[in-house]
Coordinates of N, CA and C in Angstrom, one line a residue:
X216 N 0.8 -1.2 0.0 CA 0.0 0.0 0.0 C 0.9 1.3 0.0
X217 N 2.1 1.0 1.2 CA 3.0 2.7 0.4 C 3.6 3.0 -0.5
X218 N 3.4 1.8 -1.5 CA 4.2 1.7 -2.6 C 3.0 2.4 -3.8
X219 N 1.9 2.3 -3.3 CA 0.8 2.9 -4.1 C 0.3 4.2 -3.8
X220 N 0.7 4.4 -2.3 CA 0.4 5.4 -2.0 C 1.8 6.9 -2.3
X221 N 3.0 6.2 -3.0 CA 4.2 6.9 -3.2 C 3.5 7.3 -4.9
X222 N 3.1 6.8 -5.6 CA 2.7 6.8 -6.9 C 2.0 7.7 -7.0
X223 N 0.4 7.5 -6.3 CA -0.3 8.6 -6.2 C 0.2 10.2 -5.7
X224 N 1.1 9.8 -5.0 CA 1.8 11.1 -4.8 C 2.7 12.1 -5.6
X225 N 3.2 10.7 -6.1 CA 4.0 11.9 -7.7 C 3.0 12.0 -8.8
X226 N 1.8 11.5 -8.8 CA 1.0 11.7 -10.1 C 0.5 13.1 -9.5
X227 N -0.4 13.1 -8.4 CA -0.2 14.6 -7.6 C 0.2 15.4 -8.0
X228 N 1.6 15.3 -7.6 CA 2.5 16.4 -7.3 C 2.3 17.2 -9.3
X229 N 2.5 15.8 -9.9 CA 2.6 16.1 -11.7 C 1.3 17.3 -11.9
X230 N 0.5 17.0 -11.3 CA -0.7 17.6 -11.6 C -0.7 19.1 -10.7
X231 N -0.5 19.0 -9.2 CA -0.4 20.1 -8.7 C 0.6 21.4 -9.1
X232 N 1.6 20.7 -9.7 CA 2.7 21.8 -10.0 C 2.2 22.2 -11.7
X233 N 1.5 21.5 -12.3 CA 0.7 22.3 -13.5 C 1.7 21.3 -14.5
X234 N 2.7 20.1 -13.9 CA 3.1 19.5 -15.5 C 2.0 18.7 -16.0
X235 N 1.1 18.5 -15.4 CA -0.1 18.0 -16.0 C -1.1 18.8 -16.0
X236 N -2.2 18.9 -16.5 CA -3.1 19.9 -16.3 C -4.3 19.0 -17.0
X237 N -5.5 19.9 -16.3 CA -7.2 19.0 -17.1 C -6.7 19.1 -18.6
X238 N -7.4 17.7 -18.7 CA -7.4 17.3 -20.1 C -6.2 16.9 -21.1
X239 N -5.1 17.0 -19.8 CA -4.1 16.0 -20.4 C -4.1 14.5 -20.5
X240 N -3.4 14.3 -21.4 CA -2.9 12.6 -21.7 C -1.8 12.3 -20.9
X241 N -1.7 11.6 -20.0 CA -0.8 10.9 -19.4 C 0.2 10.5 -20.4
X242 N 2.0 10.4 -20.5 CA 2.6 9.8 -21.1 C 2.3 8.0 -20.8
X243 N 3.0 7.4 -21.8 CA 2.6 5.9 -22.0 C 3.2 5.3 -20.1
X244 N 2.5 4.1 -20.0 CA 2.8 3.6 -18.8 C 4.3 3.5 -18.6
X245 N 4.8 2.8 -19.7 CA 6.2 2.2 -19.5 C 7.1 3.9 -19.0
X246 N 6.2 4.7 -19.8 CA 7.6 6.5 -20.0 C 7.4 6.8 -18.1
X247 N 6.3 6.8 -18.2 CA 5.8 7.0 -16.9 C 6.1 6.6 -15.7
X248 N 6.1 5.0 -15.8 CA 6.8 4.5 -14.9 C 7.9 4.7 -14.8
X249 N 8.8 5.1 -15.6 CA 10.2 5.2 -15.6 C 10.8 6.7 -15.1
X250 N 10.2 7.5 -16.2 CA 10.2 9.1 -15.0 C 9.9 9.4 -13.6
X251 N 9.3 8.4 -13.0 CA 8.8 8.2 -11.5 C 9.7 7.9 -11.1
X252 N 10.3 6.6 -11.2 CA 11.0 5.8 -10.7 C 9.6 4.6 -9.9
X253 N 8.8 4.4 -10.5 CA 7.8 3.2 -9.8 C 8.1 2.3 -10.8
X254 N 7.6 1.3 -10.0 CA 6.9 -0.6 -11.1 C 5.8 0.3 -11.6
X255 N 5.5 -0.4 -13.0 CA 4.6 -0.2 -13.7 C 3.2 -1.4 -12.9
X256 N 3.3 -1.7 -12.1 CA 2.0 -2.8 -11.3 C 1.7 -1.1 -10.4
X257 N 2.2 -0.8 -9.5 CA 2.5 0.1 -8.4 C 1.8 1.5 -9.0
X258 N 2.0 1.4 -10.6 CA 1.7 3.0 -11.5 C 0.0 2.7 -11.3
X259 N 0.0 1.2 -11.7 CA -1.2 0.5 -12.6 C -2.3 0.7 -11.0
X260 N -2.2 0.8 -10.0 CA -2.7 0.7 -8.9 C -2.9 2.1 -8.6
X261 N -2.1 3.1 -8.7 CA -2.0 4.4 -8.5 C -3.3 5.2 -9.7
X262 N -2.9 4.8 -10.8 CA -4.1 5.1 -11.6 C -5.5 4.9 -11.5
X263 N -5.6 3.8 -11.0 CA -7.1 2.9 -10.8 C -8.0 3.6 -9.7
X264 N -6.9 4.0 -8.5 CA -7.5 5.1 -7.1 C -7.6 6.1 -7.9
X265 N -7.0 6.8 -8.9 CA -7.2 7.9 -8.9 C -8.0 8.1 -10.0
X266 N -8.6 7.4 -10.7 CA -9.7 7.5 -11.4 C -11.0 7.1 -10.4
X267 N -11.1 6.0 -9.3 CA -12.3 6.1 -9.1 C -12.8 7.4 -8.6
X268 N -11.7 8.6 -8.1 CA -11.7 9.4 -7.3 C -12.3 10.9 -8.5
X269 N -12.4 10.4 -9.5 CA -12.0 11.5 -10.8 C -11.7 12.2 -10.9
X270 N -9.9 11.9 -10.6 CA -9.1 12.7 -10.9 C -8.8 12.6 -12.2
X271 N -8.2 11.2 -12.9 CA -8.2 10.4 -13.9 C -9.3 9.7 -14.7
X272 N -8.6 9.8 -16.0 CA -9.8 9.5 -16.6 C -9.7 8.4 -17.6
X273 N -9.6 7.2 -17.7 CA -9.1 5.8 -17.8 C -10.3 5.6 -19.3
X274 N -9.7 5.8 -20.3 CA -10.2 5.3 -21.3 C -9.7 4.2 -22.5
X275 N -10.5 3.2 -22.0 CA -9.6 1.8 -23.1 C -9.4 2.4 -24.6
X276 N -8.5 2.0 -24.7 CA -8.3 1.9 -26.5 C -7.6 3.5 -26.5
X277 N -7.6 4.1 -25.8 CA -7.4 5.5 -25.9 C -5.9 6.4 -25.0
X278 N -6.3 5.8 -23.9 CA -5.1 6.4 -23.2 C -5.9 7.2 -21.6
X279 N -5.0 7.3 -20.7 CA -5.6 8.2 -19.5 C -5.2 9.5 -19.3
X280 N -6.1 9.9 -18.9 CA -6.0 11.8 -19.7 C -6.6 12.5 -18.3
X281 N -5.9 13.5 -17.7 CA -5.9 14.6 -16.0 C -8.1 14.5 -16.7
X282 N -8.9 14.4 -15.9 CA -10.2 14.8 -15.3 C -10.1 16.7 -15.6
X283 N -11.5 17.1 -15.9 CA -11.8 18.2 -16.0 C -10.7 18.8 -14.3
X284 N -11.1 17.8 -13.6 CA -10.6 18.9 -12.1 C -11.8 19.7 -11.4
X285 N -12.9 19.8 -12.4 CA -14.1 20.6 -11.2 C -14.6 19.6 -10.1
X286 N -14.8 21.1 -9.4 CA -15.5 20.3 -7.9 C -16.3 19.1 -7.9
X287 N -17.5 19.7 -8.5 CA -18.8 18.9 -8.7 C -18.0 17.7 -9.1
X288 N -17.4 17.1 -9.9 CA -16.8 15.9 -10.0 C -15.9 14.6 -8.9
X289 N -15.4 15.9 -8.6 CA -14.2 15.3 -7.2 C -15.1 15.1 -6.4
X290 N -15.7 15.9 -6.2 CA -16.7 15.8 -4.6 C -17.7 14.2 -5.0
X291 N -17.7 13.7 -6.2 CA -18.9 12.3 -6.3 C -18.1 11.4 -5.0
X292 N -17.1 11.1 -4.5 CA -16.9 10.3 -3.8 C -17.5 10.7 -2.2
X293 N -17.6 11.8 -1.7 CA -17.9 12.2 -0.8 C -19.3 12.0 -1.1
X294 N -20.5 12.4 -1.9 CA -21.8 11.9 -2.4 C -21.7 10.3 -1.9
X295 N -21.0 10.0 -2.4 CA -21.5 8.4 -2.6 C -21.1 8.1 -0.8
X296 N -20.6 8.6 -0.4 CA -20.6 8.0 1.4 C -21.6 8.8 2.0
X297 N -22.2 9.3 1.6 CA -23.2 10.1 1.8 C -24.6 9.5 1.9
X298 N -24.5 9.0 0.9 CA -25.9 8.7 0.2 C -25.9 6.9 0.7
X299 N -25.5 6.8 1.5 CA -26.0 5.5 2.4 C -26.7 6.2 3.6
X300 N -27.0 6.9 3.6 CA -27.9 8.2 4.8 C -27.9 7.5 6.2
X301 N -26.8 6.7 6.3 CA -26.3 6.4 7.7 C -26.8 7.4 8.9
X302 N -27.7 7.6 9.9 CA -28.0 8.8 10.5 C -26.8 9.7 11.5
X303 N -26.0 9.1 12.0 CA -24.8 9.8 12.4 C -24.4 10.8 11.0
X304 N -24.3 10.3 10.0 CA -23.3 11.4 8.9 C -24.4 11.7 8.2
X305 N -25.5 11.4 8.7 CA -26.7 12.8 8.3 C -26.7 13.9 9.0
X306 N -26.5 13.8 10.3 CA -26.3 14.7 11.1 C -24.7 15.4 10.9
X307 N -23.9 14.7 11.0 CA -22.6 15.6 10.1 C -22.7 16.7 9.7
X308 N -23.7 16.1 8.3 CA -24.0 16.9 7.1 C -24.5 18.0 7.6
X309 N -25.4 18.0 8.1 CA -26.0 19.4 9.0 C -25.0 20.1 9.9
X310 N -23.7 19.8 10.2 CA -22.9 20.1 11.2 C -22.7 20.7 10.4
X311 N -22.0 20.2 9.3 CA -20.8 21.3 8.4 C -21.5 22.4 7.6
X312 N -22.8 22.0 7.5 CA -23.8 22.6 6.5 C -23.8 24.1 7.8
X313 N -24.1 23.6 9.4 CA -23.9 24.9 9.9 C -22.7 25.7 10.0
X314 N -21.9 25.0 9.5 CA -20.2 26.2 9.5 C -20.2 26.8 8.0
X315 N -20.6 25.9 7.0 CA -20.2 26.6 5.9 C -21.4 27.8 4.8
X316 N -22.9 27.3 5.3 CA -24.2 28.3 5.1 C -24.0 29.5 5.4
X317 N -23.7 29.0 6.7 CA -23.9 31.4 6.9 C -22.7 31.5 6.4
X318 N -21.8 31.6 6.2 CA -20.5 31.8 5.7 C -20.8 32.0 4.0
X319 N -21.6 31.2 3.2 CA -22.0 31.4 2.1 C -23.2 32.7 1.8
X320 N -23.9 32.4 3.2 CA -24.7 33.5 3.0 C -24.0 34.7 3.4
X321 N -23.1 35.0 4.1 CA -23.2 36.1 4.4 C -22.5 36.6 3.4
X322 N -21.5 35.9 2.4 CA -21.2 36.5 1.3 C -22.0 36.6 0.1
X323 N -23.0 36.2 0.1 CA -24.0 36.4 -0.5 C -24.9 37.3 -0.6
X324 N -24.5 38.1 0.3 CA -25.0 39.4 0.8 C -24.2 40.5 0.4
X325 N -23.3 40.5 0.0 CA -22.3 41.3 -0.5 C -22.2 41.3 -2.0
X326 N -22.2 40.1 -2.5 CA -22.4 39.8 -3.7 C -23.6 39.8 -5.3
X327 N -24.6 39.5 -4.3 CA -25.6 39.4 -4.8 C -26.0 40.2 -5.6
X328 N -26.9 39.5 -7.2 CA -27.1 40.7 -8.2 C -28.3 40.4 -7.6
X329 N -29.2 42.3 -8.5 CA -31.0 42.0 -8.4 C -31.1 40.8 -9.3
X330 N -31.0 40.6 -10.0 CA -31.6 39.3 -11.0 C -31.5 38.6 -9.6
X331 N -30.4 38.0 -9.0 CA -31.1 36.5 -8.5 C -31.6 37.3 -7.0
X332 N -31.7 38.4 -6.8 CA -32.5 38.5 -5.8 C -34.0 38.1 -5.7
X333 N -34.4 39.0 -7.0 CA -35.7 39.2 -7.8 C -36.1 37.5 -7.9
X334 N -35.2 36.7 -8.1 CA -35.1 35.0 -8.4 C -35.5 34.6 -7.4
X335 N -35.3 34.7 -5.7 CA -34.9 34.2 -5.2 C -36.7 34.2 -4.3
X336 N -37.1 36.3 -4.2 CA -38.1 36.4 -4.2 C -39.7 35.8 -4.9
X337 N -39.2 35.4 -6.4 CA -40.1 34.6 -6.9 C -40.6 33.0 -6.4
X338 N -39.5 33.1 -5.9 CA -39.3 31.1 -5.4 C -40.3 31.2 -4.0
X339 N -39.5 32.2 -3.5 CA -40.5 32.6 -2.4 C -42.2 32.4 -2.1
X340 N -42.1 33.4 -3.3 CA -43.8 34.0 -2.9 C -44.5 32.9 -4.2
X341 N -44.0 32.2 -4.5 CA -44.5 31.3 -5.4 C -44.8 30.2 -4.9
X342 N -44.0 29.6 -3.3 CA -44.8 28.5 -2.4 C -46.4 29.3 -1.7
X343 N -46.4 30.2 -1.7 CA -47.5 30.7 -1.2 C -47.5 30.5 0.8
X344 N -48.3 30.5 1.4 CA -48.5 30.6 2.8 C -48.7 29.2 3.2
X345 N -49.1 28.3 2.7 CA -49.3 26.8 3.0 C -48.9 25.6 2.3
X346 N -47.5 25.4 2.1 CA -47.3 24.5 0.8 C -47.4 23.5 1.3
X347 N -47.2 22.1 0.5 CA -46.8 21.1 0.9 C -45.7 20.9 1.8
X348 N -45.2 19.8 2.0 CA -43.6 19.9 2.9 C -43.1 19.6 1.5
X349 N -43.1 18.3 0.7 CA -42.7 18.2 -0.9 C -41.9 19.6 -1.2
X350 N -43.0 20.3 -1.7 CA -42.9 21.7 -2.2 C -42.2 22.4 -1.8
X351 N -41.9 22.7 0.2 CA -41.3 23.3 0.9 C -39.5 22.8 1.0
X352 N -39.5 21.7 0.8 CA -38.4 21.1 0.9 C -37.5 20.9 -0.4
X353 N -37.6 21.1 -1.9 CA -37.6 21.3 -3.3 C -37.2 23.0 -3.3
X354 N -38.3 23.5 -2.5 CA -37.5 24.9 -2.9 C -36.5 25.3 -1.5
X355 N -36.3 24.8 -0.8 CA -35.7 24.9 0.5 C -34.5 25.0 -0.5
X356 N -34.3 23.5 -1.3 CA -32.7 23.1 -1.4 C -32.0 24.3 -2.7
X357 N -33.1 24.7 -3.1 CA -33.6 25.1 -4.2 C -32.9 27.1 -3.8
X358 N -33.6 27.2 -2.9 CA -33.3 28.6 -2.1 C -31.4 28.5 -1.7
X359 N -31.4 27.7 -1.2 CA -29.9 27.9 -0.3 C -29.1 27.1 -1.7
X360 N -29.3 26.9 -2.4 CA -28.6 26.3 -3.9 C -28.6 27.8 -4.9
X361 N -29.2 28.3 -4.6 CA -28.9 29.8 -5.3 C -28.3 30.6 -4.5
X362 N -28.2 30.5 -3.2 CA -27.7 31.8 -2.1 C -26.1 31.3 -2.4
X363 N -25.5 30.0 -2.4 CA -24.3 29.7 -2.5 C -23.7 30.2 -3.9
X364 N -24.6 30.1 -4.7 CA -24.0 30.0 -6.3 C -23.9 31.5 -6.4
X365 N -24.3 32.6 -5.6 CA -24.8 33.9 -5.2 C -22.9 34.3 -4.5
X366 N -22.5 33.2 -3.9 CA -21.5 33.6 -3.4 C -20.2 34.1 -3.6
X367 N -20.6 33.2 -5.3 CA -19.4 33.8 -6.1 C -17.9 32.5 -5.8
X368 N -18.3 31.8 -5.0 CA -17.4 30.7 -5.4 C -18.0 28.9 -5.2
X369 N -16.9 28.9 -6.9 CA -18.2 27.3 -7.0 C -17.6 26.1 -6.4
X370 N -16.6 26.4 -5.5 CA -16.0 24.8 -4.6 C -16.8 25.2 -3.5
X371 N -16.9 26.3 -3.3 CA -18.3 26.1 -2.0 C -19.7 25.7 -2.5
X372 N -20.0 26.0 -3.5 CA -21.4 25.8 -4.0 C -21.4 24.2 -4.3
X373 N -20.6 23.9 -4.9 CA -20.6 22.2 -5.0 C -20.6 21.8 -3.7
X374 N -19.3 22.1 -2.5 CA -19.5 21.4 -1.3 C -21.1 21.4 -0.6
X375 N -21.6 22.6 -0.3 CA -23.1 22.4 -0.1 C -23.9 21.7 -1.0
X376 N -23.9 21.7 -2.4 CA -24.6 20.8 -2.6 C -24.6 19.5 -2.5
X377 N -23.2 19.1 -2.3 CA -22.7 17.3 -2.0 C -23.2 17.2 -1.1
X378 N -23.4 18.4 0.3 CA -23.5 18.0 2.0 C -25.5 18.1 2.2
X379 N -25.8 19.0 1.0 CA -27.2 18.8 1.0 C -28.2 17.6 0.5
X380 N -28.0 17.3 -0.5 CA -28.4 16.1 -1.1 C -29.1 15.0 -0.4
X381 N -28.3 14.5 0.4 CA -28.7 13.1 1.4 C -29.3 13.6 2.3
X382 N -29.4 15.0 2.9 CA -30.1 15.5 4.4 C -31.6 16.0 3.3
X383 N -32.4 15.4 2.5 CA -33.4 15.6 2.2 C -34.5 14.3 3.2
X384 N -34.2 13.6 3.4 CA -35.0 12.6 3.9 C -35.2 13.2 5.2
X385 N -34.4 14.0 6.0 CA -34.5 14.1 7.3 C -35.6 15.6 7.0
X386 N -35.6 16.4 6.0 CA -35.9 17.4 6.3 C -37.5 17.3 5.7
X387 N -38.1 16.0 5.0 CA -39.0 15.5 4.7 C -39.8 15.4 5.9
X388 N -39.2 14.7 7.1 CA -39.6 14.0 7.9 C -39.7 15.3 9.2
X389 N -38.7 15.7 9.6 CA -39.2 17.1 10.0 C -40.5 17.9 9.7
X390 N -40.7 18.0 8.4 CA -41.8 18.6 8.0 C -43.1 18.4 8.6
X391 N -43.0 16.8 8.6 CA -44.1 16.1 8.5 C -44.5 15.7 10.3
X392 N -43.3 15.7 10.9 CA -43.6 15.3 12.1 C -43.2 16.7 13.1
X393 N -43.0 17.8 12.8 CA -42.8 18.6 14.1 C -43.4 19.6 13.2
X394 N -44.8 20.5 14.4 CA -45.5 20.7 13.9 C -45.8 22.3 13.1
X395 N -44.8 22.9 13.8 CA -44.5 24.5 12.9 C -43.3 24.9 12.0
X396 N -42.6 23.2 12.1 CA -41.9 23.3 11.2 C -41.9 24.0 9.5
X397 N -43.1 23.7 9.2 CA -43.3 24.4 7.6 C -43.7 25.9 7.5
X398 N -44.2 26.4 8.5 CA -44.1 27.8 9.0 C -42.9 28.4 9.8
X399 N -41.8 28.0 10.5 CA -41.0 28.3 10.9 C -39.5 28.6 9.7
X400 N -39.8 27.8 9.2 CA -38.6 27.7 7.7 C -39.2 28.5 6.7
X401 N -40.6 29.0 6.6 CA -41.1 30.1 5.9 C -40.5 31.2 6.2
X402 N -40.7 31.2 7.5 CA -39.9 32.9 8.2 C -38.8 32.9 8.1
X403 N -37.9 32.0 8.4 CA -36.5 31.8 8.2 C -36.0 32.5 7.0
X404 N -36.6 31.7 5.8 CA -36.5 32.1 4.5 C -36.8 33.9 4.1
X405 N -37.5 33.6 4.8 CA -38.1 35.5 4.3 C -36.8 36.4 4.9
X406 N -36.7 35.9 6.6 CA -35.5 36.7 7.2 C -34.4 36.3 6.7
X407 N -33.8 35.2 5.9 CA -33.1 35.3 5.4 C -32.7 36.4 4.3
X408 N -33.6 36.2 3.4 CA -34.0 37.3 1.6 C -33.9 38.8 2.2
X409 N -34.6 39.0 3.2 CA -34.9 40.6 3.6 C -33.0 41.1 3.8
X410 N -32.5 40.0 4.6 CA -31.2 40.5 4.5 C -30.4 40.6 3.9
X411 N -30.4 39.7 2.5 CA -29.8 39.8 1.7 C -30.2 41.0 0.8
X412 N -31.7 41.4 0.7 CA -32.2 42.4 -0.3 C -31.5 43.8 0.9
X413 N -31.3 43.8 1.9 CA -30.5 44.9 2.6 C -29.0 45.2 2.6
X414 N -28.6 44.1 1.6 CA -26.6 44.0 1.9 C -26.4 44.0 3.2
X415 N -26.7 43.4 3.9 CA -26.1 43.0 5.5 C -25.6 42.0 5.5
X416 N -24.2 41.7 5.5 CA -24.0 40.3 5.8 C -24.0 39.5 7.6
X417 N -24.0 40.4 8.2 CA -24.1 39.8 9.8 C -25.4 39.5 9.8
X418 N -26.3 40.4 9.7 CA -27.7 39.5 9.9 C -27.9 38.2 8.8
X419 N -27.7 38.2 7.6 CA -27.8 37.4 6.8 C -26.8 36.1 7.2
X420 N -26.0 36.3 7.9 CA -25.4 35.2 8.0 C -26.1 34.4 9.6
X421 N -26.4 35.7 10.5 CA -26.9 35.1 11.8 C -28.0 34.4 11.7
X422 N -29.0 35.1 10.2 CA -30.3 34.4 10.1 C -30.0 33.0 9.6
X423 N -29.4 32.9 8.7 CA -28.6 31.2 8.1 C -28.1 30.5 9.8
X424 N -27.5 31.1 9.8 CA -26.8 30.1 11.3 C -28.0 29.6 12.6
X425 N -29.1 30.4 12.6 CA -30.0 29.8 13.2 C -30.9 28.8 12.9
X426 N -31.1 29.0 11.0 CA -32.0 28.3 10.5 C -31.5 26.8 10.2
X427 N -30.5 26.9 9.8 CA -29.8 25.7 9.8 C -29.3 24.8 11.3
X428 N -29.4 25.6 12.4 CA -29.0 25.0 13.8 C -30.4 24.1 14.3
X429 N -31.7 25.2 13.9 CA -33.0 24.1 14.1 C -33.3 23.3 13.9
X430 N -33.1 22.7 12.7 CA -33.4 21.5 12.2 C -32.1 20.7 12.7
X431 N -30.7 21.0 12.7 CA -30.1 20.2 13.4 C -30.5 19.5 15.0
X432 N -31.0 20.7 15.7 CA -31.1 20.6 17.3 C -32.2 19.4 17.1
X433 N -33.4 19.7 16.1 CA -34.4 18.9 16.2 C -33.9 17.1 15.5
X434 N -32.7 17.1 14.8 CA -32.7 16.1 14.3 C -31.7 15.2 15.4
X435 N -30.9 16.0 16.4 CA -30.2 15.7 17.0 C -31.0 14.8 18.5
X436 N -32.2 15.6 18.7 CA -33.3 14.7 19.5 C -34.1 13.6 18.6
X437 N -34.2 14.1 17.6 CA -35.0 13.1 16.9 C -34.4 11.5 17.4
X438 N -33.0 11.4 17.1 CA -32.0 10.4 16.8 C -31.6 9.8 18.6

């Protein structure tokens, strides 16, 4: 294993220092191996992790070529431990979801054009005063999926959405079982938007840090 894990490390390093870059072709295994100084078994093992990971991009008949490199890509392996919605690392997801939300919101507040304000207020006033939870929870992900993308950087926008994804079942189930839940996340929402339509990022961020801690506290008793 450190003999694969030394491999992976100079394929790295090839890539971090820019001698490889997205959408390169790897030199042939044998060149490869030899500019390393690895076994070509040791290269062959080092490639295989680093394609499930998509960094690499392993095409028969073709050759292995550096992965685009965006987030949304890299982050599928964190999704996929995810999405066994194990309830411990559902709750996680809500942990980190509360360090890195107000943080996106409150730059979101700084950032923010009218277009996606004006966007954000449609989403709004479009669930009306009594939605479904369905409905409420679609535009929930839907709301804080535009506040991030609002933020102006997209390895945070991808991380929240990797850390959102699998906490939909819990926030179903909130809906449906605690009982001002679908009114309580209405307001949230609103005091969230009012702050951002004000350029404030401390209240916009304190409103995210709360709204996101409720459903935690609640999912933390739930469990």
């Amino acid at each position: 294993m450190a003999v694969t894990d030394e491999a992976i490390g100079k394929i790295k390093e090839m890539i971090v220092s820019g001698a490889l870059r997205p959408g390169d072709r790897l030199p042939k295994e044998a060149d490869l191996a030899a500019e390393l100084g690895l076994s070509r078994n040791s290269l062959r093992e080092a490639v295989k992790a680093l394609s499930l990971l998509n960094i690499l991009d392993v095409r028969q008949g073709d050759g292995t070529y550096v992965s685009s490199l965006e987030p949304a890509a890299l982050l599928e392996a964190v999704s996929f431990v995810l999405d066994f919605h194990r309830d411990d690392t559902v709750l996680q997801a809500f942990q980190v979801r509360g360090i890195l939300e107000p943080a996106a919101t409150g730059l979101a507040a700084q950032r923010i054009t009218p277009e996606q304000l004006s966007g954000l207020r449609e989403l709004l006033t479009g669930l009306g005063e009594h939605p479904s939870v369905e409905a409420l929870v679609a535009s929930d992900l839907e709301f804080h999926r535009r506040i991030a993308d609002a933020a102006g950087i997209p390895l945070l926008c991808s991380l929240l959405d990797t850390i959102s994804a699998p906490t939909v079942r819990a926030r179903l189930w909130r809906g449906i079982t605690q009982q001002d839940a679908v009114a309580r996340t209405l307001a949230e929402h609103t005091a969230i938007l009012e702050a951002l339509e004000e350029g404030d990022p401390e209240t916009a961020r304190a409103w995210a840090t709360v709204h996101v801690a409720s459903i935690t506290r609640w999912l933390s008793t739930a469990l």
